[in-house]
Amino acid sequence: MAQFIQLVEQRTQCIDDELVAGLTATQATTSPKYLYDALGSKLFEAICELPEYYPTRTEAKIFGKHAQEMAQAIGLGTTLIDLGAGNCAKAANLFPCLQPAQYVPIDISVEFLRDSVNKLQQQFPDIDMVGVGMDFSVDLRLPKNVRSEKRLFFYPGSSIGNFMPDDALVFLRQIKSACMQGDVADGGLLIGVDLVKENSILDAAYDDVLGVTASFNLNLLLHLNRLLDADFDLREWRHRGFFNDKLSRIEMHLEALSDQTVRWPNGVRRFERGERIHTENSYKYTRQSFISLLTEAGFENVTTWTDPQQWFMVCHARAA
Ligand code: AVI
């Protein structure tokens, strides 16, 4: 069995306060993390299979084609820290090329991760594995069992796009700090980034014809009903997903189809027809804008790989 460390706390009151503050703001907002309850995670897996949702398979092709070159840029024997590891499959595909000295999958979904890492340990008994259950977006301090040498943070899937740019910078700076051994930089980052492209391709990827993304977004209301004991009526809401080219981001919203009042114990929010809850942003970068962000965060020696259409990019950068 792999080692496993659980740092996730149940902070129910904080969750309620954060949700209520977002829902009662003039522009109602919820954090995208609430899209991922058990059903939401399954719906996201289904999104990754959709013909319109190109990021997952485009990134997989880039890894498939360039894994050897990536290993050359990165070097062997790293401490491979997998942020949002899930079923650990993306990192496991890189093991033969990267030959990590230690594998550290991190995820907030503790039980799922525990299972995944135990299975993987059986497949790769020679790699030291330490699973960590924690919310790395809040705090990236790692347990002592995680080697400090040659850390390679692995953040595929373009999840960096779900951070506001200022928060992305803070997060990348935390990664860079976690690559330092005292004053000496010893590590880097391997990250997947979705690139700016034609609006129609982006719009379709976040508003697919089967309505899977719509279900993923609407399911957030079911999750809120459970978390807050609220009474959102899903039939009274519709999904909106579109590219905002001024801000270079996909925006997902839920739009009220009628005037309505939503209630929960100790709280209430009136929504007018057409009013929206902003549920997610997914920023799209250019190669240059992302390299600038990495540089600002304290990385250097950036190597990038893309697909022939230049829809998606994988970057390796060293902590400076
Ligand atoms: C997880 N994240 C990178 C996805 C994205 O593309 O921003 C989440 C998603 N939202 C709607 N479709 C997919």
XYZ file of N, CA and C and ligand atoms in Angstrom, residues 36 44 47 53 157-159 162 206 213 216 252 280 282, ligand 1:
55
model
N -18.154 20.324 -8.662
C -17.624 18.957 -8.590
C -18.094 18.203 -7.360
N -18.282 15.871 -15.629
C -17.053 16.425 -16.212
C -16.316 15.355 -17.025
N -17.977 15.265 -20.255
C -17.598 16.434 -21.068
C -16.306 16.121 -21.830
N -15.518 19.174 -27.000
C -14.562 19.535 -25.937
C -13.181 18.978 -26.298
N -4.423 19.580 -17.920
C -5.876 19.758 -18.040
C -6.342 21.187 -18.212
N -5.404 22.141 -18.211
C -5.713 23.574 -18.338
C -6.541 24.103 -17.173
N -6.419 23.456 -16.007
C -7.154 23.944 -14.836
C -6.644 25.301 -14.374
N -8.963 28.151 -14.800
C -10.101 28.402 -13.919
C -9.761 29.378 -12.782
N -18.050 24.789 -24.762
C -18.675 25.055 -23.456
C -20.201 25.173 -23.557
N -22.636 19.907 -20.903
C -22.079 21.032 -20.129
C -23.212 21.774 -19.411
N -23.902 19.769 -16.386
C -22.788 19.966 -15.446
C -23.001 21.283 -14.676
N -19.161 30.809 -17.717
C -20.370 29.999 -17.540
C -21.252 30.710 -16.510
N -18.421 29.981 -13.448
C -17.045 29.575 -13.792
C -16.460 30.511 -14.845
N -13.026 30.315 -17.552
C -11.954 29.447 -18.051
C -11.111 30.308 -18.997
C -11.509 21.673 -15.303
N -11.473 22.773 -16.258
C -10.144 22.893 -16.858
C -12.555 22.725 -17.264
C -12.415 23.915 -18.247
O -12.391 23.657 -19.436
O -12.292 25.051 -17.789
C -13.908 22.767 -16.600
C -15.050 22.830 -17.572
N -16.072 23.628 -17.491
C -16.895 23.414 -18.476
N -16.390 22.476 -19.253
C -15.238 22.081 -18.691
